[in-house]
Coordinates of C-alpha atoms in Angstrom, one line a residue:
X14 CA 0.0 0.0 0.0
X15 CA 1.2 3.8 -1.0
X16 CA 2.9 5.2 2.5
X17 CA 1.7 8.6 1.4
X18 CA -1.7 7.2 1.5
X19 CA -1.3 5.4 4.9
X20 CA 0.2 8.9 5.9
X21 CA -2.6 10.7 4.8
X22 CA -5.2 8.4 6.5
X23 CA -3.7 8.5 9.9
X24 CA -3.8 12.4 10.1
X25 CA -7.4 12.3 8.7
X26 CA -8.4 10.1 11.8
X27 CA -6.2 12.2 13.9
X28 CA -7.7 15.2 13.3
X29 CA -11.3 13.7 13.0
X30 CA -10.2 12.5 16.8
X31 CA -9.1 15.7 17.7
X32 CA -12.1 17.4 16.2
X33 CA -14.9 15.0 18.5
X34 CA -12.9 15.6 21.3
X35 CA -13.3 19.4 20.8
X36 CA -16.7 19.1 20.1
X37 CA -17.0 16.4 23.1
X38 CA -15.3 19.2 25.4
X39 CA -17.4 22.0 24.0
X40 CA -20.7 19.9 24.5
X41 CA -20.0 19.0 28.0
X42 CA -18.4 22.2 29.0
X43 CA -21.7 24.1 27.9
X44 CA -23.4 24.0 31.7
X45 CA -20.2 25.3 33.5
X46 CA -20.8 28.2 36.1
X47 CA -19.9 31.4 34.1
X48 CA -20.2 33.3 37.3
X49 CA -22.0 35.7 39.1
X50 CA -21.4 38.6 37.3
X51 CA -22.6 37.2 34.1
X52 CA -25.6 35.3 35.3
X53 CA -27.1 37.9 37.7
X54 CA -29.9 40.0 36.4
X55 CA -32.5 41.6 38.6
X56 CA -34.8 40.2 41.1
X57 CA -33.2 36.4 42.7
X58 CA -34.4 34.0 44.7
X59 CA -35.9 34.8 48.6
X60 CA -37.2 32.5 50.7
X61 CA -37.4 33.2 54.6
X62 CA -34.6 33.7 57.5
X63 CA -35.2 30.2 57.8
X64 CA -34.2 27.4 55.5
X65 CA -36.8 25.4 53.8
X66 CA -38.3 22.5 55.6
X67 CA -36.3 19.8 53.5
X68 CA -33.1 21.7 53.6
X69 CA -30.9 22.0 50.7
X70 CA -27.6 24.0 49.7
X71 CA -27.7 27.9 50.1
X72 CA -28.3 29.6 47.2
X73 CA -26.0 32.3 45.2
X74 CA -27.3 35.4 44.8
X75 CA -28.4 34.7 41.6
X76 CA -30.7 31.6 43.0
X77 CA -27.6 29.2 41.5
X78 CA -27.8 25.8 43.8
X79 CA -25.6 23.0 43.4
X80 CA -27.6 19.3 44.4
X81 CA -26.4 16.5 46.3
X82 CA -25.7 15.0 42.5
X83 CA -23.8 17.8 41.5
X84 CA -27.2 19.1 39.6
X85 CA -26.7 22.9 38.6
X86 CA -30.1 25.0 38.5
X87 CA -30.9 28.8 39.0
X88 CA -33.6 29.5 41.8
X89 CA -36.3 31.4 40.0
X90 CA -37.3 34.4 41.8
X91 CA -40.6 34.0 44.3
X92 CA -43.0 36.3 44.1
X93 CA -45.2 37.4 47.1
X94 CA -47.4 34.6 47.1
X95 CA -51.5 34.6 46.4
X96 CA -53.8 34.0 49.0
X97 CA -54.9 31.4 46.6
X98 CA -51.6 30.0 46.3
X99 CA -51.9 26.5 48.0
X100 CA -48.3 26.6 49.6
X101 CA -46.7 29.4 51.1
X102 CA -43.5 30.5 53.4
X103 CA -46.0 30.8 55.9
X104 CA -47.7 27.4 55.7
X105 CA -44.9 25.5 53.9
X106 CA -43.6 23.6 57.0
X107 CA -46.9 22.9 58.6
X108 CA -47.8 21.4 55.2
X109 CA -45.0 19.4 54.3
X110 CA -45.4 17.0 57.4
X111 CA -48.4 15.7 55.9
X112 CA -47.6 12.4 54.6
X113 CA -47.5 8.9 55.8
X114 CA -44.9 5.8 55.5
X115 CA -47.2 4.8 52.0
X116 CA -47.3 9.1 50.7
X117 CA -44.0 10.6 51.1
X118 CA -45.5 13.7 51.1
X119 CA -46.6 16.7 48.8
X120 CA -44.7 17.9 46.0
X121 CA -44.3 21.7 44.8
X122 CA -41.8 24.2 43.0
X123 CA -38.3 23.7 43.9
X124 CA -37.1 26.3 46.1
X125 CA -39.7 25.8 48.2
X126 CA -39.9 22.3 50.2
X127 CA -35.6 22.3 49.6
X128 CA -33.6 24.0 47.5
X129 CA -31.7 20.8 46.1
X130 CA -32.6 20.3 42.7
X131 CA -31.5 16.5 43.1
X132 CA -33.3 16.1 45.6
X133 CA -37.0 16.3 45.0
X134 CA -36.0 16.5 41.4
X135 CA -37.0 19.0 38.7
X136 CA -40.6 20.0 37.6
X137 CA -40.7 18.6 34.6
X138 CA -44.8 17.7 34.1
X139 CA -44.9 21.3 34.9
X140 CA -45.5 22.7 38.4
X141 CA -48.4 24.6 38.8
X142 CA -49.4 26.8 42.2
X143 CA -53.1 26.0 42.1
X144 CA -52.1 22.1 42.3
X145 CA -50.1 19.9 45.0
X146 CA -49.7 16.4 44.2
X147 CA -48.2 13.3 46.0
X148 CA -45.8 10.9 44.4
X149 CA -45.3 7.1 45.8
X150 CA -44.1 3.6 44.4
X151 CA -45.2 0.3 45.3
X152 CA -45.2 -3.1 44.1
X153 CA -48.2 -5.8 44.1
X154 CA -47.9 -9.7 44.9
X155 CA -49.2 -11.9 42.8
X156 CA -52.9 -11.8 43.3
X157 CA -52.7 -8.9 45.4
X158 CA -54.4 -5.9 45.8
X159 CA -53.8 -2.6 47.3
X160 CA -57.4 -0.8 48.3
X161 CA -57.2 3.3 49.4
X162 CA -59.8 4.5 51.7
X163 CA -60.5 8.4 51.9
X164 CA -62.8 11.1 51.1
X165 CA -63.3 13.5 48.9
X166 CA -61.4 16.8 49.3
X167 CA -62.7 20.1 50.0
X168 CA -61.7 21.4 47.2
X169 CA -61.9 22.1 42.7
X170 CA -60.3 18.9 41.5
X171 CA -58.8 15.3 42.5
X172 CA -57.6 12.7 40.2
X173 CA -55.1 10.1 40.7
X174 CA -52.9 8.4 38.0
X175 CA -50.5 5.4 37.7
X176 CA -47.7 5.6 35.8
X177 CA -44.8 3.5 34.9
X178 CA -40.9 3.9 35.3
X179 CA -40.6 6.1 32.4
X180 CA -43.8 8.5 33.4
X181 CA -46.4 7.6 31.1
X182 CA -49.6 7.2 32.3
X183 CA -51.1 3.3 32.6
X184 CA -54.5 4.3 34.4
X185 CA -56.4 6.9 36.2
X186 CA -59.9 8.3 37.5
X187 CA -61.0 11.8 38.4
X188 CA -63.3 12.7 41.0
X189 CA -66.6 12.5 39.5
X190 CA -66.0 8.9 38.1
X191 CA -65.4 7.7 41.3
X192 CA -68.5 6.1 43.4
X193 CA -68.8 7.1 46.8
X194 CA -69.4 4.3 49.7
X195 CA -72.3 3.4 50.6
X196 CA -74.2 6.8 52.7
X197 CA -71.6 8.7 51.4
X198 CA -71.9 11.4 48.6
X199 CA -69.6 12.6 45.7
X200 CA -69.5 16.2 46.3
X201 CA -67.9 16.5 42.6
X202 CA -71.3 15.6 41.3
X203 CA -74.3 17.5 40.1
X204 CA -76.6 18.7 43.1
X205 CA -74.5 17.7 45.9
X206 CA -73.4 20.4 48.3
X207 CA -69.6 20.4 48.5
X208 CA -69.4 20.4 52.1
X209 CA -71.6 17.6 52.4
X210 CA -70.0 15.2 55.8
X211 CA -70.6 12.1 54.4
X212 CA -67.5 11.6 51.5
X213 CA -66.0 8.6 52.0
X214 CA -64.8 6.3 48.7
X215 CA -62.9 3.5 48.1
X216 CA -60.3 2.4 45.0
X217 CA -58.9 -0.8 44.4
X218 CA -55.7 -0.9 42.7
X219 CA -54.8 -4.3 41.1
X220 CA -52.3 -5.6 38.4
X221 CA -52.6 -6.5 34.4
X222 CA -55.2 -5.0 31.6
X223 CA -58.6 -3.8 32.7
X224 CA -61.6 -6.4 31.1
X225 CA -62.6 -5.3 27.6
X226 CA -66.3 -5.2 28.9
X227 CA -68.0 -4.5 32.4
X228 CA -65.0 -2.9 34.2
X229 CA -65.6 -3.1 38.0
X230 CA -66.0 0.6 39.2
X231 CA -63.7 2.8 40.8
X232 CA -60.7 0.1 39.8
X233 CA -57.3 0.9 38.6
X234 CA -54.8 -1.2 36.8
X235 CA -51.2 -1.1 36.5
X236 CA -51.4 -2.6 33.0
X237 CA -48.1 -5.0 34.0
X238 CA -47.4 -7.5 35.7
X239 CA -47.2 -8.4 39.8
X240 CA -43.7 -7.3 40.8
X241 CA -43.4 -4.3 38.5
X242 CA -42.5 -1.2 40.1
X243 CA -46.0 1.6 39.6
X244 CA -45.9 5.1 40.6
X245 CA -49.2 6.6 42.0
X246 CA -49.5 10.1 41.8
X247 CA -52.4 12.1 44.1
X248 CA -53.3 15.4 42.7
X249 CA -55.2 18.3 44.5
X250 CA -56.6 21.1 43.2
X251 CA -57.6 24.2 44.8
X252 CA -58.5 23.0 48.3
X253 CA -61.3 25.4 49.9
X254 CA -59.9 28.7 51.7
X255 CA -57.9 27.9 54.6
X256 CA -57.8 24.1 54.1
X257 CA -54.7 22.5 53.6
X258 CA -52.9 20.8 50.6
X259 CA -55.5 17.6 51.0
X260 CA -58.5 19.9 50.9
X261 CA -59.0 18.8 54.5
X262 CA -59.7 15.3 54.3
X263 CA -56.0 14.0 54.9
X264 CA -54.5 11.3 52.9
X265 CA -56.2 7.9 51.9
X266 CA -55.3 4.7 53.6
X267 CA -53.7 1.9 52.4
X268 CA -54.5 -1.6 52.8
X269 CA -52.6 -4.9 50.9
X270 CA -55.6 -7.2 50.7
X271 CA -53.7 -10.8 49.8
X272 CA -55.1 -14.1 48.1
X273 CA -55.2 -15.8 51.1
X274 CA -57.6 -13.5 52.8
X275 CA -55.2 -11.5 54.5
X276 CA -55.8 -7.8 54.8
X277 CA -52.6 -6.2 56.3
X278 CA -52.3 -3.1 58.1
X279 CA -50.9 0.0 57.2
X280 CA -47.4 -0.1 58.4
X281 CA -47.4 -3.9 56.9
X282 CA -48.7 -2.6 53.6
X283 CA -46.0 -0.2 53.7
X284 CA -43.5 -2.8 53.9
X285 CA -44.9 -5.3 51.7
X286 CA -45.3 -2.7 48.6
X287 CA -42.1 -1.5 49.2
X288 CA -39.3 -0.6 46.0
X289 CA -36.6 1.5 45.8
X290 CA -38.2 4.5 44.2
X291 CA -40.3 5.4 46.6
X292 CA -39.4 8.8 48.9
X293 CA -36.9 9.3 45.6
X294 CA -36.6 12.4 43.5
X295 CA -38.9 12.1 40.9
X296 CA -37.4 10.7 37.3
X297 CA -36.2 13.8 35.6
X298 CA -37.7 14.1 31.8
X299 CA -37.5 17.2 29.7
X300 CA -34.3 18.4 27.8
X301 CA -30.9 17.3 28.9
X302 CA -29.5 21.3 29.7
X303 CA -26.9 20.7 27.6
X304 CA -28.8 20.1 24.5
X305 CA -30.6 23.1 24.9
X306 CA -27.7 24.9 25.5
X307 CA -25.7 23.7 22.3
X308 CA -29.0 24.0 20.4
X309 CA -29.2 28.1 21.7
X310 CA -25.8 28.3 19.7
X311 CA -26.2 27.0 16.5
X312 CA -25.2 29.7 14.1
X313 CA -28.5 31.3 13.1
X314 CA -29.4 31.5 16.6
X315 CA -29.1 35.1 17.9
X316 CA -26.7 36.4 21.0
X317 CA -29.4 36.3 23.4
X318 CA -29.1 32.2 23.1
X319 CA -32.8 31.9 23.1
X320 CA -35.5 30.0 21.0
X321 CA -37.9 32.8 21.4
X322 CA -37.8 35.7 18.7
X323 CA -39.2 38.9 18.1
X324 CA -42.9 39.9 17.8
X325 CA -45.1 42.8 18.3
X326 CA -48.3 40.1 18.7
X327 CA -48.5 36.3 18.8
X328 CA -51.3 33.5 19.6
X329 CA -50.5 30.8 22.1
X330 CA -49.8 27.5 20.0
X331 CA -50.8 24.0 21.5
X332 CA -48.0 22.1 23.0
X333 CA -47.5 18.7 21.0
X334 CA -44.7 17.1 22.4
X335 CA -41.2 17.8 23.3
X336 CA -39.8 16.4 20.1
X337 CA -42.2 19.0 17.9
X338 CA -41.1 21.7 20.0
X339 CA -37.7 21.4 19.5
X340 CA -38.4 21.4 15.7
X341 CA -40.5 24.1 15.9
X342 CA -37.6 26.4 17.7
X343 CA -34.8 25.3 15.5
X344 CA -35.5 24.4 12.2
X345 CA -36.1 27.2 10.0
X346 CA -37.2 25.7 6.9
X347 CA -40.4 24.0 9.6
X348 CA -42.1 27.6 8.9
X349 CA -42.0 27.2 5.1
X350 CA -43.5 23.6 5.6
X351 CA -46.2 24.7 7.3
X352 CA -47.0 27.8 4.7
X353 CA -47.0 25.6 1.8
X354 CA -47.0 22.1 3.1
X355 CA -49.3 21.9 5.8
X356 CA -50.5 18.5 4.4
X357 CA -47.1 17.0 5.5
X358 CA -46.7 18.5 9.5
X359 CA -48.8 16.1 11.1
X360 CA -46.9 15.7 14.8
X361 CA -48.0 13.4 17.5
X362 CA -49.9 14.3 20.5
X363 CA -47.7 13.0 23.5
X364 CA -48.1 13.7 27.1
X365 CA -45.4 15.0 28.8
X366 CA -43.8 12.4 31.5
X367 CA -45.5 12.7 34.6
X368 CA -48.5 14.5 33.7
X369 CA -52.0 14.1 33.6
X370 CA -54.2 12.7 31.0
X371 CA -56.7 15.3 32.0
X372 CA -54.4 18.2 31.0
X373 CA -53.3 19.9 28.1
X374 CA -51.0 22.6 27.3
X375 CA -50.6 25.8 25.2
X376 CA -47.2 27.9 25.6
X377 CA -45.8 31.1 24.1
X378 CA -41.9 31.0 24.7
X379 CA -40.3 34.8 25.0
X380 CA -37.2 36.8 25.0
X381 CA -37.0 40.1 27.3
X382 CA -34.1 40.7 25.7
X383 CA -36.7 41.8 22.8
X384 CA -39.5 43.0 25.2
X385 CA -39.6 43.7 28.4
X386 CA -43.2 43.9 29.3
X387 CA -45.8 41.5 27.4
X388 CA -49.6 41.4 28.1
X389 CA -51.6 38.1 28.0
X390 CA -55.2 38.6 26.6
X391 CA -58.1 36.3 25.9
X392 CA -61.1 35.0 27.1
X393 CA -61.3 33.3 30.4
X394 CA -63.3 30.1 29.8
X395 CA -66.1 29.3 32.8
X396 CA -64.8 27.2 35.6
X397 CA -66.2 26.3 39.0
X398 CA -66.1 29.0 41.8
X399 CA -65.0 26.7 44.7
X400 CA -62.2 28.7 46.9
X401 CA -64.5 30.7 48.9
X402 CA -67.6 29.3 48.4
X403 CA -67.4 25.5 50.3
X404 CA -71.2 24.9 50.4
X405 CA -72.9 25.5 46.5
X406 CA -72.6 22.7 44.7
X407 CA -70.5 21.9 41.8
X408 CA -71.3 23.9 39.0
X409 CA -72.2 21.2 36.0
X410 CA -72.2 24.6 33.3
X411 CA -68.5 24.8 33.5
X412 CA -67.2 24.7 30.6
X413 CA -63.7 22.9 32.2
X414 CA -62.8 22.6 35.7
X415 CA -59.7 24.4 36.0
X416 CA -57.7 27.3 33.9
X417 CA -54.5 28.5 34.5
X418 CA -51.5 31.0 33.2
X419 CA -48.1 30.3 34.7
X420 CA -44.4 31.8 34.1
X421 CA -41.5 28.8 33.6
X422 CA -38.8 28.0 32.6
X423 CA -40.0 24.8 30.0
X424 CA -39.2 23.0 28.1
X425 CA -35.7 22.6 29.6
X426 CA -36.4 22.4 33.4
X427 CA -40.0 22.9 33.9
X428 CA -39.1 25.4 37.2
X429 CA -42.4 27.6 37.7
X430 CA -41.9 31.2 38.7
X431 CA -45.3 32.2 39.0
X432 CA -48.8 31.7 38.5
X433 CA -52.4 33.2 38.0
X434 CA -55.8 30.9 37.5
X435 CA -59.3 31.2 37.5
X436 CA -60.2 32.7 40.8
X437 CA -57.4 35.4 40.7
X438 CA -59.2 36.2 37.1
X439 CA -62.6 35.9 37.7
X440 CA -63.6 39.6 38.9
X441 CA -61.0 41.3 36.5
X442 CA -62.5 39.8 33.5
X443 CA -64.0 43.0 30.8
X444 CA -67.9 43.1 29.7
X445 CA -66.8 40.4 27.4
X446 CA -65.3 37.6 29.5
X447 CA -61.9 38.7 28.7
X448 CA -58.4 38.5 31.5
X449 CA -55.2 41.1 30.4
X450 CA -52.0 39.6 32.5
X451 CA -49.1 41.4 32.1
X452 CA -45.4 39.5 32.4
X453 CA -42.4 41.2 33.2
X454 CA -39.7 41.2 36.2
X455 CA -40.3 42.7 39.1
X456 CA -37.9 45.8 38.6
X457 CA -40.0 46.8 34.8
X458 CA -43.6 46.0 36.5
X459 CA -45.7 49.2 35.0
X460 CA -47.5 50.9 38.1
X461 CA -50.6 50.0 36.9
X462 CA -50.2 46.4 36.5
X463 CA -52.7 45.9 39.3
X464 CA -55.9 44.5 40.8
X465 CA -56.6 47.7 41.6
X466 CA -56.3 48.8 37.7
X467 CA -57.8 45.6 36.3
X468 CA -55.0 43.7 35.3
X469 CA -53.0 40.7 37.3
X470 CA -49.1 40.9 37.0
X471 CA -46.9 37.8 36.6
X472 CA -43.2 37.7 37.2
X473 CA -41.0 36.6 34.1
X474 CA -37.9 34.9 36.6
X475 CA -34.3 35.2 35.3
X476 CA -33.9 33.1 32.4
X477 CA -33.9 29.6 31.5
X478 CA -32.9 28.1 34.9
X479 CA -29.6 26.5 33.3
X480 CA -26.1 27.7 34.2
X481 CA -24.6 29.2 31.0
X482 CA -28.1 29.5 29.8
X483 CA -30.3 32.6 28.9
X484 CA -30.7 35.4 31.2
X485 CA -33.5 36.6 28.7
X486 CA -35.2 33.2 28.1
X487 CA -39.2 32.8 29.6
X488 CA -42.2 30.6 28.9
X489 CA -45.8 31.1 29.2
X490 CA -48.0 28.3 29.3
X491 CA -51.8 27.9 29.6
X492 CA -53.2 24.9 31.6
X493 CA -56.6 23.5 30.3
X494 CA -57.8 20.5 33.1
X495 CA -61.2 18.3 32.6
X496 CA -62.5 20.0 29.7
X497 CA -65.6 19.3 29.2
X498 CA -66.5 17.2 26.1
X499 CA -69.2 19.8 24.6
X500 CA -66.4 22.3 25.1
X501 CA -64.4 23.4 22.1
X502 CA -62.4 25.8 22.5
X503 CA -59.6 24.8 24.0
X504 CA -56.5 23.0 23.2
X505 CA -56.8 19.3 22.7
X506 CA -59.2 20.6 19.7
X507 CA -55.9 22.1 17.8
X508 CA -55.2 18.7 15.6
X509 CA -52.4 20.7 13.6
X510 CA -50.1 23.2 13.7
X511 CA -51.4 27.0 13.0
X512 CA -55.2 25.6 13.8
X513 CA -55.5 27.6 17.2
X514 CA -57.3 30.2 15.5
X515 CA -60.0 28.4 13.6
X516 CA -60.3 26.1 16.9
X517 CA -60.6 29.3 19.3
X518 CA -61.4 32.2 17.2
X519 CA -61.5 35.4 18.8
X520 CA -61.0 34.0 22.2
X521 CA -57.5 32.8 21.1
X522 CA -55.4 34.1 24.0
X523 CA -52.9 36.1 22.7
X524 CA -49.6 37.5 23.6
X525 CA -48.8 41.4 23.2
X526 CA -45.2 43.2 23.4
X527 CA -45.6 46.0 24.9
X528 CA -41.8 46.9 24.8
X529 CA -41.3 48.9 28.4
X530 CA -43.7 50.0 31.0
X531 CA -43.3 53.3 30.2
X532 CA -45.9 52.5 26.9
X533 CA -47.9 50.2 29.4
X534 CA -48.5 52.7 31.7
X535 CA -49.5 55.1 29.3
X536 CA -52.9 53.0 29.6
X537 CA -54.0 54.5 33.0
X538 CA -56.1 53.2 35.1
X539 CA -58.1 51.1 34.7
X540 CA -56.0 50.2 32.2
X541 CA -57.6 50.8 28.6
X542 CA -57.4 47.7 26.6
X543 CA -58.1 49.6 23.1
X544 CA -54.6 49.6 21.8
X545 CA -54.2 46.4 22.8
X546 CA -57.1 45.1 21.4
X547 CA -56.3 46.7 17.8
X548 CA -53.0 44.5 17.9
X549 CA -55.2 41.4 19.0
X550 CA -57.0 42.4 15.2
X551 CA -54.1 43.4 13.4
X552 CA -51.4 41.3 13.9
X553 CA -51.9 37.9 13.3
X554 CA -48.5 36.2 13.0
X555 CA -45.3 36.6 14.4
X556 CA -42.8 38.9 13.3
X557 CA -39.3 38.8 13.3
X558 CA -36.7 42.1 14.1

């Protein structure tokens, strides 16, 4: 063989060594600290004088956290919390001790229970302040079954959900479906008053597939087999006025009924169902940081290494699944697809990991590097008023049981920053049903962004959570929960990309740059929606600086 060409091969494979290892070292490099100069911005994370009640490292004063794991995240800010916010600094350590050796105990935003990101794991089926939820893992013998005894919480919603190892959902039931005991009532269903005593149910959990016909009520399977790790997720929303995360009821009992007969007690059960998962950060799903991070600097991504771009108006778009949203940010030529190929952009509906089959999502990501004040509009779709009104029944005219808007930092960590839903809204709303939100931090929120002047204020956080990340980065998503099925508008309608408007029409909720608060507060107070209702008409698509 030529020795030139022997030469000339081994410095090819030398230099496309040296080349992946440069990459290699770039990639992995990506979520180093830059420092606290660099990532600092305006507003950081506060907590108390005391530390949370699960501990965790002290934060930077930039809310930067290193976990047990060696997990790098940025604290979001924390706003002054709503009296409708389920967990507080004020209730947070009175509330975490409700739990039992089956329920490891609520779950809520990080920075809040610990400030260990590795420790109760990131939020990546979304946290949301109107909902607490309780994660556990157990195990069935062969033949076994686990039954839960509780009641029915004072409060707007309760489902629970199995899922597997990798967070998708094998089974669930929501409140109304579920049969109370006998001389008990479902306060979830039409007529009954919600504070009615009597609310005890029962659910048996068992393993394998449910029977193609006569499914026994208030049943769920784990779809696998006995042995097989299951996760069982409790979720609460909205629990009455001062009631606590449960909605007053506590948590549901567990009981391992066996083949033989034997029902075993609770600290038995405990034992029994026990694996390794359970009291364990939750799985983390989402983007791996890094990805985002390398995918921020590809070369026709702009310096403030963000996916969100410019516009002066945009409609909320229906979250798909992660894999779409990637495309969607990244790929340029997808917008020219969708103008002259919408035939061929057909993406799968999938549900995040570790969320509900109830739920669905729109989102509007932004940059406040290109804006630094943005006002949500739309129309606030009818839900039930339960917070401060225990005894009426359960409205059966909603048109879904509960509507939120929260600030995050998705699609990367899911960390929330803040949230609004439908009773913050409900006595703001205009003549026509419609909510105006305006997002910024808290050093550019306008004077008038106010109950007082009609308008609820959300905080934007600090960027995308991720060390190295964007300090300009946000997300806005909308939380639809138990639509009903005569309800249309909403987002599990959208079957395709750029559909939101025929699906919503004029109710659409849309998302306005307003720039600075200097040209928001130029609006008074009340704050006059006219200009922002013109760009609501006249812009309907994005458009780029």
């Amino acid at each position: 063989m030529n020795s030139s060409y022997v030469r000339f091969t081994y410095i090819l494979l030398a230099c496309w060594v040296l080349g992946l290892g440069y990459v290699a070292h770039w990639f992995f490099s990506l979520g180093d600290d830059p420092g606290l100069s660099s990532s600092f911005v305006s507003a950081h994370y506060t907590w108390s004088q005391q530390q949370p009640p699960r501990g965790g490292p002290e934060p930077r004063l930039d809310g930067l956290v290193i976990g047990a794991q060696g997990t790098g995240l940025i604290l979001p800010p924390m706003p002054s919390p709503r009296e409708t916010d389920i967990l507080r600094p004020s209730n947070v350590k009175k509330q975490s001790e409700i739990r039992t050796c089956f329920w490891p105990g609520p779950r809520a935003r990080i920075g809040l229970y610990t400030t260990d990101p590795d420790h109760y794991s990131h939020e990546a089926n979304l946290a949301d302040l109107g909902r607490t939820s309780a994660l556990t893992w157990f195990k069935l013998p062969s033949e076994g079954k686990l039954v839960l005894q509780g009641q029915f919480p004072h409060a707007r919603l309760l489902s629970l959900v199995a899922f597997d190892e990798r967070g998708q959902a094998l089974d669930w039931v929501a409140d109304h479906a579920i049969e109370p005991d006998g001389g008990s009532e479902n306060p979830f269903r039409r007529g009954v008053r919600r504070d009615t005593p009597k609310r005890n149910y029962t659910l048996t959990i068992v393993s394998g597939k449910p029977p193609a016909a006569n499914r026994p009520a208030n049943t769920l399977y784990t779809q696998n087999a006995s042995g097989t790790p299951i996760a069982l997720q409790l979720q609460v929303y909205v629990p009455d006025r001062d009631r606590d995360w449960t909605g007053g009821v506590g948590l549901p009992q567990v009981a391992l009924h066996l083949p033989t007969k034997q029902i075993l007690a609770e600290k038995e059960t405990c034992e029994q169902t026990l694996v390794s998962q359970r009291g364990k950060p939750q799985p983390k799903s989402g983007w791996w940081p890094n990805v985002w991070l390398a995918l921020n600097q590809l070369p026709w991504r702009d310096e403030t290494r963000s996916p969100a771009e410019y516009f002066d108006a945009t409609a909320m778009r229906r979250f798909f699944s992660l894999e779409y949203t990637a495309l969607s940010s990244y790929v340029p030529l997808l917008d020219l697809f969708l103008d002259y190929f919408p035939q061929y952009v057909h993406p799968d509906v999938r549900e995040m990991s570790w969320s509900d089959p109830y739920t669905q999502f729109g989102y509007t990501p932004l940059n406040l590097a290109y804006g630094r004040i943005y006002a949500v509009q739309g129309r606030l779709p009818s839900t039930p008023r339960s917070w401060d009104q225990p005894n009426s029944p359960m409205s059966d005219q909603a048109e879904m049981r509960y509507w939120s808007l929260c600030t995050s930092s998705f699609p990367v960590t899911g960390t929330v920053v803040d949230c609004v839903h439908d009773e913050n809204l409900r006595t703001l709303l205009d003549p026509q049903g419609n909510f105006t939100v305006v997002v910024s931090r808290l050093a550019d929120r306008p004077q008038n962004a106010t109950e007082r002047c009609g308008v609820l204020w959300l905080e934007a956080g600090h960027g995308d959570a991720v060390p190295g990340g964007s300090k300009s980065y946000a997300a806005l998503i909308n939380r639809h929960t138990l639509v009903d099925p005569e309800f249309k508008r909403t987002w599990s309608e959208v079957e395709s990309p750029r559909k939101e408007r025929q699906v919503f029409g004029v109710s659409r909720p849309v998302v306005l740059n307003q720039t600075d608060k200097d040209r928001f507060e130029l609006l008074g107070c009340p704050v006059s929606t006219i200009s922002l209702d013109r760009l609501r008409l006249i812009l309907e698509k994005d458009r780029r600086r």
